[in-house]
C-alpha cells in the first residue's frame, strides 16, 4: 500500500534541509505519523499553511523507506490563525499538542484524536478561557490513557468521599486512613473545579474564582507530569494572565 | 565506518544543520580531494569567524564590531525599527531596498513546545530601545508561520503604548502564482489585507 489517506491534526514540525519539514501528526486511523512535507517552507508552497501546528487536514501520504511523504493536504479545520491571534490560547494549545505527542508515543487512539481536535476547536472559537480548556484537556486525555484521577471517592480504597488529602502518586484524593503524613489538602471549591474540568461541566468550571483556578491548574500540571514521567516544557510558558473567551468575559 | 580521523570529520559535518550522514561523507571526501591551500583557507576562515564575528550590541545583528553597519549609518531613520527573528532576515529585507530604518533581531520566535518563551528572546532590549521616545513606528516582520504569528501577537500586546505605531508585514498571494492554487489561510490573509485601488 504505497499511498494512503487520513485525517490528521498537526502536533509539531521540524525543519529539514533547505525548504522541507518533518511534520508530526496525530491521525484518526493510523495513530501518530511522522512524514516529510517537501518544499513547504518556500513562500510559494501550495500546502505549507495547511501543515502548521494546530491545523486539521485531510492528507495523502506516500510510504517511504524511513519516513512517509505528504503528497497532498486539504484543510478540514484551520484553527491555527485564530489560536495564534490570542497569546494565552497559543500557549495553551502548545501544551495540548505536546501532551498529545507524549501520550501517543507508542500508539494513538481515535478518542485522543477527537479530544484534541475538539479542544483546539474550542480554543479557536474562544468558547472558554484558555487555562480552563487546557486543564480540562489534560485531565481528560490522561483519563483516556488510563490515568483517570479521583476527586471524590478514595483512589486507594474506594471509600465514599468527600476526602481532602490529594496524593498525585496514588491517583487523586485518598481517605485519611491511607493518606501519607503531610499529604496536601485541597479545599472543596478546588475539588469541585477539578471534578467539573474532568467531566466537562463548564458552568461550574467558569464560576470558579482565580485563586481556585490557580490551585487547580497546579494540581493538574503535577498530575500530568507525574504520569507522563517527564516534564512538559510548554506548561512553564502557559500564559494565564489574560483569560479570554466570550463566556469568561461575561463573568468578569 | 571509516577509520580514525576521516570518520571524525564525517561525524563533525554530520552535526551541522541540514547535513545527513551521506552529505557529511560527500563533503569530507570533497575536502580530501581538494587542493591543500583551499582547505587551509577554509580552516582559517572558520577560526576567524568564531573569533571576530559577534552580535551588534544595539540590534543583535551579526557584525565584526561592537555595533553593526546599519546601526552606525547616520543616514538611516532612527524613528522606525523593523523587528525580525534572525540576522538572515535583515539581509532579506535589505535586498528589497524599501526599508531605510533600523532593525532589531529577536534571536528566534516564541515556541513553548521547544521551551522558548518571551524571556529567551531579545524583547527586553527592544523595550529599552523604545524607552526614550525616539522610535515612533515598530514594524513586526517575524516569519509568517505559527511561531512568528504568535510572537507578533505577543509583541503587539506589549507595544501597545501612546505615540507608537505598530504594524505587521502584509502576507498573502505570492507574485507569479495562480489564485486557484492558493491555500485558504493565505487567501484569507490576502482578503484581510486588501487595499484600495486608486482611480
Short mmCIF file of C-alpha atoms in Angstrom, two decimals:
data_model
loop_
_atom_site.label_atom_id
_atom_site.label_comp_id
_atom_site.label_asym_id
_atom_site.label_seq_id
_atom_site.Cartn_x
_atom_site.Cartn_y
_atom_site.Cartn_z
CA UNK A 1 0.00 0.00 0.00
CA UNK A 2 2.26 2.80 -1.23
CA UNK A 3 -0.43 5.51 -0.90
CA UNK A 4 -2.78 6.09 2.00
CA UNK A 5 -5.01 8.90 3.21
CA UNK A 6 -6.13 10.02 6.67
CA UNK A 7 -7.45 12.97 8.62
CA UNK A 8 -4.71 14.42 10.82
CA UNK A 9 -4.07 17.13 13.39
CA UNK A 10 -0.57 18.61 13.22
CA UNK A 11 1.30 18.40 16.54
CA UNK A 12 4.66 19.90 15.66
CA UNK A 13 7.12 20.47 12.85
CA UNK A 14 10.90 20.32 12.45
CA UNK A 15 12.95 21.93 9.72
CA UNK A 16 14.56 19.52 7.26
CA UNK A 17 17.14 20.51 4.68
CA UNK A 18 16.70 23.68 2.62
CA UNK A 19 12.93 24.01 2.39
CA UNK A 20 11.33 20.82 3.79
CA UNK A 21 9.75 19.99 7.11
CA UNK A 22 9.22 16.83 9.13
CA UNK A 23 5.62 17.05 10.34
CA UNK A 24 4.45 15.08 13.38
CA UNK A 25 0.72 14.41 13.26
CA UNK A 26 -1.92 12.54 15.21
CA UNK A 27 -4.22 10.80 12.78
CA UNK A 28 -7.74 9.48 13.05
CA UNK A 29 -6.94 5.93 11.90
CA UNK A 30 -3.17 5.45 11.70
CA UNK A 31 -2.09 6.73 15.12
CA UNK A 32 0.87 9.07 15.15
CA UNK A 33 2.51 9.77 11.80
CA UNK A 34 5.85 11.45 11.09
CA UNK A 35 6.14 12.45 7.47
CA UNK A 36 8.16 14.75 5.23
CA UNK A 37 6.42 17.76 3.66
CA UNK A 38 8.59 18.81 0.74
CA UNK A 39 9.14 22.47 -0.09
CA UNK A 40 6.64 23.76 2.49
CA UNK A 41 8.99 26.45 3.82
CA UNK A 42 9.01 28.20 0.47
CA UNK A 43 6.59 31.14 0.27
CA UNK A 44 5.11 29.68 -2.91
CA UNK A 45 4.28 26.35 -1.22
CA UNK A 46 0.84 25.06 -2.10
CA UNK A 47 0.12 23.43 1.26
CA UNK A 48 2.58 24.85 3.77
CA UNK A 49 -0.11 26.77 5.65
CA UNK A 50 -2.23 23.62 5.97
CA UNK A 51 0.56 21.75 7.75
CA UNK A 52 1.25 24.19 10.58
CA UNK A 53 0.67 23.05 14.18
CA UNK A 54 -2.99 23.06 15.38
CA UNK A 55 -4.29 22.61 11.81
CA UNK A 56 -6.57 19.70 10.96
CA UNK A 57 -6.17 18.39 7.43
CA UNK A 58 -7.19 15.58 5.13
CA UNK A 59 -3.81 14.40 3.91
CA UNK A 60 -2.47 11.84 1.45
CA UNK A 61 0.82 10.06 2.13
CA UNK A 62 3.29 8.04 0.16
CA UNK A 63 5.00 5.32 2.16
CA UNK A 64 8.74 5.93 2.28
CA UNK A 65 11.61 3.75 3.48
CA UNK A 66 12.16 5.66 6.72
CA UNK A 67 9.63 8.50 6.70
CA UNK A 68 6.42 8.80 4.71
CA UNK A 69 5.99 11.74 2.32
CA UNK A 70 2.94 14.04 2.29
CA UNK A 71 1.72 14.38 -1.28
CA UNK A 72 -1.50 16.35 -0.77
CA UNK A 73 -3.27 18.17 2.07
CA UNK A 74 -6.67 19.86 2.28
CA UNK A 75 -7.78 21.87 5.31
CA UNK A 76 -10.54 20.41 7.48
CA UNK A 77 -10.14 22.81 10.41
CA UNK A 78 -7.90 25.87 10.09
CA UNK A 79 -7.62 26.58 13.83
CA UNK A 80 -4.04 27.92 13.78
CA UNK A 81 -4.66 31.57 12.79
CA UNK A 82 -7.45 32.05 15.36
CA UNK A 83 -5.39 30.44 18.12
CA UNK A 84 -2.22 32.44 17.43
CA UNK A 85 -4.16 35.72 17.50
CA UNK A 86 -4.61 35.13 21.26
CA UNK A 87 -1.31 34.59 23.07
CA UNK A 88 -2.92 32.77 26.00
CA UNK A 89 -4.68 30.38 23.61
CA UNK A 90 -1.41 29.80 21.73
CA UNK A 91 0.50 28.79 24.86
CA UNK A 92 -2.39 26.55 25.99
CA UNK A 93 -2.60 24.88 22.57
CA UNK A 94 1.17 24.30 22.59
CA UNK A 95 0.87 22.47 25.92
CA UNK A 96 -2.01 20.39 24.49
CA UNK A 97 -0.12 19.23 21.41
CA UNK A 98 2.98 18.47 23.47
CA UNK A 99 0.85 16.34 25.82
CA UNK A 100 -0.78 14.57 22.87
CA UNK A 101 2.66 13.93 21.38
CA UNK A 102 3.87 12.33 24.61
CA UNK A 103 0.66 10.39 25.34
CA UNK A 104 0.55 8.82 21.89
CA UNK A 105 4.25 7.95 21.73
CA UNK A 106 3.54 4.20 21.39
CA UNK A 107 0.15 4.25 19.73
CA UNK A 108 -2.59 6.78 19.00
CA UNK A 109 -6.30 6.34 19.51
CA UNK A 110 -9.44 7.75 17.94
CA UNK A 111 -10.53 9.11 21.35
CA UNK A 112 -7.29 11.03 21.81
CA UNK A 113 -7.60 12.40 18.28
CA UNK A 114 -11.19 13.56 18.75
CA UNK A 115 -10.43 15.08 22.17
CA UNK A 116 -7.50 17.10 20.82
CA UNK A 117 -9.41 18.33 17.77
CA UNK A 118 -12.34 19.32 19.99
CA UNK A 119 -10.08 21.18 22.41
CA UNK A 120 -8.31 23.09 19.61
CA UNK A 121 -11.64 23.96 18.01
CA UNK A 122 -12.93 25.24 21.37
CA UNK A 123 -9.79 27.36 21.85
CA UNK A 124 -10.07 28.86 18.37
CA UNK A 125 -13.72 29.78 19.00
CA UNK A 126 -12.93 31.30 22.43
CA UNK A 127 -15.64 29.13 23.99
CA UNK A 128 -13.90 29.02 27.39
CA UNK A 129 -10.77 30.52 28.93
CA UNK A 130 -7.53 29.00 27.57
CA UNK A 131 -6.38 27.95 31.04
CA UNK A 132 -9.60 26.09 31.82
CA UNK A 133 -9.66 24.46 28.38
CA UNK A 134 -6.06 23.29 28.83
CA UNK A 135 -6.65 21.87 32.32
CA UNK A 136 -9.79 20.08 31.16
CA UNK A 137 -7.93 18.65 28.17
CA UNK A 138 -5.05 17.41 30.33
CA UNK A 139 -7.37 15.63 32.78
CA UNK A 140 -9.48 14.05 30.04
CA UNK A 141 -6.56 12.95 27.90
CA UNK A 142 -4.95 11.30 30.93
CA UNK A 143 -8.27 9.62 31.72
CA UNK A 144 -8.43 8.20 28.17
CA UNK A 145 -4.86 6.95 28.61
CA UNK A 146 -5.94 5.06 31.73
CA UNK A 147 -4.90 7.52 34.44
CA UNK A 148 -8.29 8.91 35.40
CA UNK A 149 -7.93 10.83 38.68
CA UNK A 150 -10.45 10.57 41.51
CA UNK A 151 -11.67 13.82 43.05
CA UNK A 152 -14.40 12.42 45.32
CA UNK A 153 -14.06 8.79 46.40
CA UNK A 154 -10.79 7.42 47.78
CA UNK A 155 -8.46 6.46 44.92
CA UNK A 156 -6.96 3.64 47.02
CA UNK A 157 -9.83 2.00 48.90
CA UNK A 158 -12.85 3.35 47.06
CA UNK A 159 -14.28 4.69 50.34
CA UNK A 160 -17.03 7.19 49.51
CA UNK A 161 -15.95 10.84 49.72
CA UNK A 162 -15.59 13.67 50.04
CA UNK A 163 -11.90 13.46 51.01
CA UNK A 164 -9.43 16.33 51.04
CA UNK A 165 -5.97 14.68 51.01
CA UNK A 166 -4.66 14.72 47.42
CA UNK A 167 -1.77 12.44 46.50
CA UNK A 168 -0.63 12.58 42.88
CA UNK A 169 1.21 9.26 43.14
CA UNK A 170 -1.91 7.46 44.44
CA UNK A 171 -4.20 8.78 41.70
CA UNK A 172 -6.24 11.51 43.38
CA UNK A 173 -7.92 12.12 46.74
CA UNK A 174 -7.48 9.47 49.42
CA UNK A 175 -9.17 8.85 52.75
CA UNK A 176 -7.45 9.94 55.97
CA UNK A 177 -6.72 6.27 56.83
CA UNK A 178 -4.40 5.79 53.85
CA UNK A 179 -3.19 9.38 53.36
CA UNK A 180 0.58 9.65 53.93
CA UNK A 181 1.70 12.15 56.57
CA UNK A 182 1.98 15.67 55.18
CA UNK A 183 -0.22 14.98 52.14
CA UNK A 184 -1.53 18.28 50.70
CA UNK A 185 -5.17 19.10 51.46
CA UNK A 186 -7.45 20.64 48.85
CA UNK A 187 -10.50 22.74 49.70
CA UNK A 188 -13.97 21.81 48.47
CA UNK A 189 -14.02 24.55 45.79
CA UNK A 190 -10.79 23.28 44.17
CA UNK A 191 -12.01 19.66 44.20
CA UNK A 192 -15.32 20.77 42.72
CA UNK A 193 -13.50 22.64 39.92
CA UNK A 194 -11.23 19.67 39.20
CA UNK A 195 -14.24 17.35 39.01
CA UNK A 196 -16.02 19.79 36.69
CA UNK A 197 -12.98 20.02 34.41
CA UNK A 198 -12.78 16.23 34.21
CA UNK A 199 -16.47 15.81 33.43
CA UNK A 200 -16.80 18.91 31.23
CA UNK A 201 -19.24 20.76 33.49
CA UNK A 202 -18.40 24.23 32.18
CA UNK A 203 -20.99 26.16 34.19
CA UNK A 204 -19.28 25.03 37.42
CA UNK A 205 -15.77 25.48 35.99
CA UNK A 206 -16.35 29.04 34.81
CA UNK A 207 -17.90 30.07 38.12
CA UNK A 208 -14.62 29.31 39.96
CA UNK A 209 -12.57 32.27 41.21
CA UNK A 210 -8.95 32.98 40.17
CA UNK A 211 -7.38 31.54 43.34
CA UNK A 212 -9.26 28.26 42.91
CA UNK A 213 -8.31 28.08 39.21
CA UNK A 214 -4.68 28.70 40.04
CA UNK A 215 -4.64 25.94 42.68
CA UNK A 216 -6.41 23.51 40.34
CA UNK A 217 -4.00 24.21 37.46
CA UNK A 218 -1.05 23.46 39.74
CA UNK A 219 -2.60 20.11 40.70
CA UNK A 220 -3.37 19.26 37.05
CA UNK A 221 0.18 20.10 35.96
CA UNK A 222 1.71 17.97 38.72
CA UNK A 223 -0.67 15.08 38.00
CA UNK A 224 0.00 15.17 34.23
CA UNK A 225 3.79 15.34 34.54
CA UNK A 226 3.94 12.56 37.14
CA UNK A 227 2.01 10.14 34.93
CA UNK A 228 3.79 11.15 31.73
CA UNK A 229 7.07 10.59 33.62
CA UNK A 230 8.59 13.71 32.09
CA UNK A 231 8.42 17.47 32.23
CA UNK A 232 6.12 19.28 29.79
CA UNK A 233 8.19 22.21 28.57
CA UNK A 234 5.17 24.14 27.27
CA UNK A 235 3.49 24.22 30.69
CA UNK A 236 6.14 26.64 32.01
CA UNK A 237 5.17 29.13 29.32
CA UNK A 238 1.37 28.94 29.59
CA UNK A 239 0.06 32.48 29.86
CA UNK A 240 -2.81 32.59 32.33
CA UNK A 241 -2.55 36.34 32.91
CA UNK A 242 -5.16 37.40 30.38
CA UNK A 243 -8.07 34.98 30.43
CA UNK A 244 -10.06 35.27 27.25
CA UNK A 245 -13.21 33.67 25.88
CA UNK A 246 -16.62 35.12 25.39
CA UNK A 247 -18.25 33.42 28.34
CA UNK A 248 -15.39 34.22 30.67
CA UNK A 249 -15.53 37.90 29.79
CA UNK A 250 -19.21 37.93 30.70
CA UNK A 251 -18.48 36.66 34.19
CA UNK A 252 -15.77 39.21 34.95
CA UNK B 1 32.59 3.21 9.15
CA UNK B 2 35.93 4.71 8.18
CA UNK B 3 39.00 4.63 10.34
CA UNK B 4 40.20 7.36 12.69
CA UNK B 5 40.29 10.98 11.61
CA UNK B 6 38.24 10.55 8.41
CA UNK B 7 35.28 9.20 10.40
CA UNK B 8 35.71 12.01 12.95
CA UNK B 9 35.49 14.57 10.13
CA UNK B 10 32.34 12.89 8.73
CA UNK B 11 30.80 12.88 12.22
CA UNK B 12 31.55 16.59 12.70
CA UNK B 13 29.98 17.53 9.35
CA UNK B 14 27.00 15.35 10.25
CA UNK B 15 26.34 17.52 13.29
CA UNK B 16 25.71 20.61 11.13
CA UNK B 17 22.06 21.57 10.48
CA UNK B 18 20.58 20.01 7.35
CA UNK B 19 23.56 17.70 6.77
CA UNK B 20 22.77 14.00 6.85
CA UNK B 21 25.28 11.12 7.01
CA UNK B 22 25.52 10.80 3.21
CA UNK B 23 26.07 14.55 2.70
CA UNK B 24 28.65 14.56 5.51
CA UNK B 25 30.55 11.76 3.80
CA UNK B 26 30.40 13.56 0.42
CA UNK B 27 31.75 16.84 1.90
CA UNK B 28 34.51 15.02 3.78
CA UNK B 29 35.70 13.27 0.60
CA UNK B 30 35.47 16.53 -1.35
CA UNK B 31 37.86 18.08 1.19
CA UNK B 32 40.23 15.09 0.93
CA UNK B 33 40.41 15.56 -2.84
CA UNK B 34 40.73 19.38 -2.79
CA UNK B 35 43.96 21.38 -3.18
CA UNK B 36 45.53 21.86 0.24
CA UNK B 37 45.51 25.71 0.13
CA UNK B 38 41.72 25.68 -0.31
CA UNK B 39 41.18 23.65 2.84
CA UNK B 40 43.71 25.77 4.74
CA UNK B 41 41.74 28.89 3.77
CA UNK B 42 38.50 27.23 4.93
CA UNK B 43 40.03 26.23 8.27
CA UNK B 44 41.40 29.76 8.78
CA UNK B 45 38.02 31.32 7.98
CA UNK B 46 36.22 29.07 10.46
CA UNK B 47 38.63 30.14 13.20
CA UNK B 48 38.42 33.85 12.29
CA UNK B 49 34.62 33.80 12.17
CA UNK B 50 34.45 32.36 15.67
CA UNK B 51 36.96 34.93 16.95
CA UNK B 52 35.81 38.12 15.19
CA UNK B 53 32.09 37.88 14.47
CA UNK B 54 29.77 38.89 17.28
CA UNK B 55 26.28 40.26 17.74
CA UNK B 56 25.60 44.01 17.50
CA UNK B 57 25.15 45.46 20.98
CA UNK B 58 22.20 47.56 19.80
CA UNK B 59 20.18 45.43 17.39
CA UNK B 60 21.57 41.87 17.68
CA UNK B 61 22.62 41.67 14.01
CA UNK B 62 25.93 39.93 13.17
CA UNK B 63 28.94 42.24 12.95
CA UNK B 64 32.71 42.35 13.33
CA UNK B 65 32.50 45.49 15.50
CA UNK B 66 30.60 46.48 18.64
CA UNK B 67 27.74 47.79 16.54
CA UNK B 68 26.67 46.78 13.03
CA UNK B 69 26.98 48.94 9.90
CA UNK B 70 23.22 49.62 9.85
CA UNK B 71 23.14 50.95 13.44
CA UNK B 72 26.24 53.10 12.69
CA UNK B 73 24.75 54.58 9.49
CA UNK B 74 23.56 58.18 10.25
CA UNK B 75 21.50 58.29 7.04
CA UNK B 76 19.06 55.68 8.29
CA UNK B 77 15.83 56.75 10.00
CA UNK B 78 16.07 56.47 13.78
CA UNK B 79 12.29 56.66 14.14
CA UNK B 80 11.47 53.24 12.69
CA UNK B 81 12.52 49.80 13.89
CA UNK B 82 11.83 46.60 11.99
CA UNK B 83 11.71 43.56 14.30
CA UNK B 84 12.92 40.29 12.76
CA UNK B 85 13.59 36.78 14.09
CA UNK B 86 17.09 36.12 12.75
CA UNK B 87 20.02 38.10 11.35
CA UNK B 88 19.47 36.45 7.95
CA UNK B 89 16.05 38.17 7.81
CA UNK B 90 17.86 41.55 7.89
CA UNK B 91 19.69 40.58 4.69
CA UNK B 92 16.41 39.51 3.05
CA UNK B 93 14.75 42.85 3.84
CA UNK B 94 17.83 44.86 2.86
CA UNK B 95 17.70 43.21 -0.57
CA UNK B 96 14.31 44.89 -1.18
CA UNK B 97 15.87 48.41 -0.78
CA UNK B 98 12.44 49.50 0.52
CA UNK B 99 13.28 49.98 4.19
CA UNK B 100 15.59 52.73 5.46
CA UNK B 101 15.09 52.41 9.21
CA UNK B 102 16.82 50.31 11.87
CA UNK B 103 16.42 46.65 12.84
CA UNK B 104 16.02 44.61 15.97
CA UNK B 105 16.89 40.91 15.87
CA UNK B 106 14.94 38.86 18.42
CA UNK B 107 17.08 35.73 18.10
CA UNK B 108 14.14 33.40 17.36
CA UNK B 109 10.40 33.13 17.91
CA UNK B 110 8.26 32.15 20.89
CA UNK B 111 7.81 28.38 20.81
CA UNK B 112 6.63 26.88 24.13
CA UNK B 113 6.91 23.32 22.80
CA UNK B 114 10.65 23.91 22.22
CA UNK B 115 10.97 25.60 25.61
CA UNK B 116 11.42 29.10 24.10
CA UNK B 117 9.45 31.79 25.91
CA UNK B 118 9.50 35.62 25.70
CA UNK B 119 12.34 35.82 28.26
CA UNK B 120 14.60 33.79 25.96
CA UNK B 121 14.37 36.41 23.19
CA UNK B 122 15.79 39.95 22.97
CA UNK B 123 12.44 41.53 23.84
CA UNK B 124 13.71 43.33 26.96
CA UNK B 125 16.41 45.01 24.82
CA UNK B 126 13.73 46.12 22.34
CA UNK B 127 11.71 47.74 25.13
CA UNK B 128 14.87 49.55 26.30
CA UNK B 129 15.40 50.95 22.78
CA UNK B 130 11.84 52.28 22.76
CA UNK B 131 12.06 53.89 26.19
CA UNK B 132 13.41 57.33 25.12
CA UNK B 133 10.57 58.02 22.64
CA UNK B 134 12.81 58.44 19.54
CA UNK B 135 11.19 55.48 17.82
CA UNK B 136 7.66 56.20 16.60
CA UNK B 137 7.00 53.10 14.49
CA UNK B 138 7.72 49.41 15.00
CA UNK B 139 7.28 47.05 12.05
CA UNK B 140 6.93 43.42 13.12
CA UNK B 141 8.49 41.23 10.43
CA UNK B 142 8.50 37.82 12.09
CA UNK B 143 8.05 34.75 9.86
CA UNK B 144 4.50 34.18 8.55
CA UNK B 145 4.26 30.83 10.32
CA UNK B 146 2.62 29.80 13.58
CA UNK B 147 5.51 30.74 15.91
CA UNK B 148 6.10 34.01 14.04
CA UNK B 149 2.42 34.98 14.25
CA UNK B 150 2.26 34.16 17.97
CA UNK B 151 5.40 36.24 18.58
CA UNK B 152 3.81 39.12 16.65
CA UNK B 153 0.65 38.81 18.79
CA UNK B 154 2.74 38.90 21.98
CA UNK B 155 4.76 41.92 20.79
CA UNK B 156 1.72 43.88 19.62
CA UNK B 157 0.18 43.42 23.08
CA UNK B 158 3.41 44.56 24.73
CA UNK B 159 3.99 47.52 22.41
CA UNK B 160 0.52 48.96 22.83
CA UNK B 161 1.53 52.42 24.04
CA UNK B 162 0.68 56.04 23.10
CA UNK B 163 2.77 57.66 20.38
CA UNK B 164 3.96 54.36 18.93
CA UNK B 165 2.61 52.90 15.69
CA UNK B 166 2.89 49.12 15.46
CA UNK B 167 2.44 47.42 12.10
CA UNK B 168 2.84 43.87 10.79
CA UNK B 169 4.20 42.90 7.38
CA UNK B 170 1.40 42.07 4.95
CA UNK B 171 1.03 38.47 3.89
CA UNK B 172 -0.93 37.00 1.05
CA UNK B 173 -0.55 35.83 -2.51
CA UNK B 174 2.96 35.30 -3.87
CA UNK B 175 3.89 37.21 -7.01
CA UNK B 176 3.84 34.94 -10.03
CA UNK B 177 1.42 32.38 -8.56
CA UNK B 178 -2.03 31.22 -9.65
CA UNK B 179 -5.02 32.12 -7.44
CA UNK B 180 -6.55 28.64 -7.73
CA UNK B 181 -3.52 27.05 -6.06
CA UNK B 182 -3.50 29.38 -3.03
CA UNK B 183 -4.45 27.69 0.25
CA UNK B 184 -7.40 29.11 2.20
CA UNK B 185 -5.26 30.56 5.01
CA UNK B 186 -3.08 32.55 2.61
CA UNK B 187 -6.07 33.61 0.51
CA UNK B 188 -7.93 34.64 3.68
CA UNK B 189 -4.99 36.80 4.73
CA UNK B 190 -4.87 38.35 1.27
CA UNK B 191 -8.53 39.32 1.62
CA UNK B 192 -7.94 40.73 5.11
CA UNK B 193 -5.03 42.81 3.90
CA UNK B 194 -6.61 44.01 0.62
CA UNK B 195 -6.02 47.65 -0.26
CA UNK B 196 -7.94 50.29 -2.15
CA UNK B 197 -7.07 50.78 -5.80
CA UNK B 198 -6.58 54.46 -6.60
CA UNK B 199 -8.60 55.74 -9.57
#
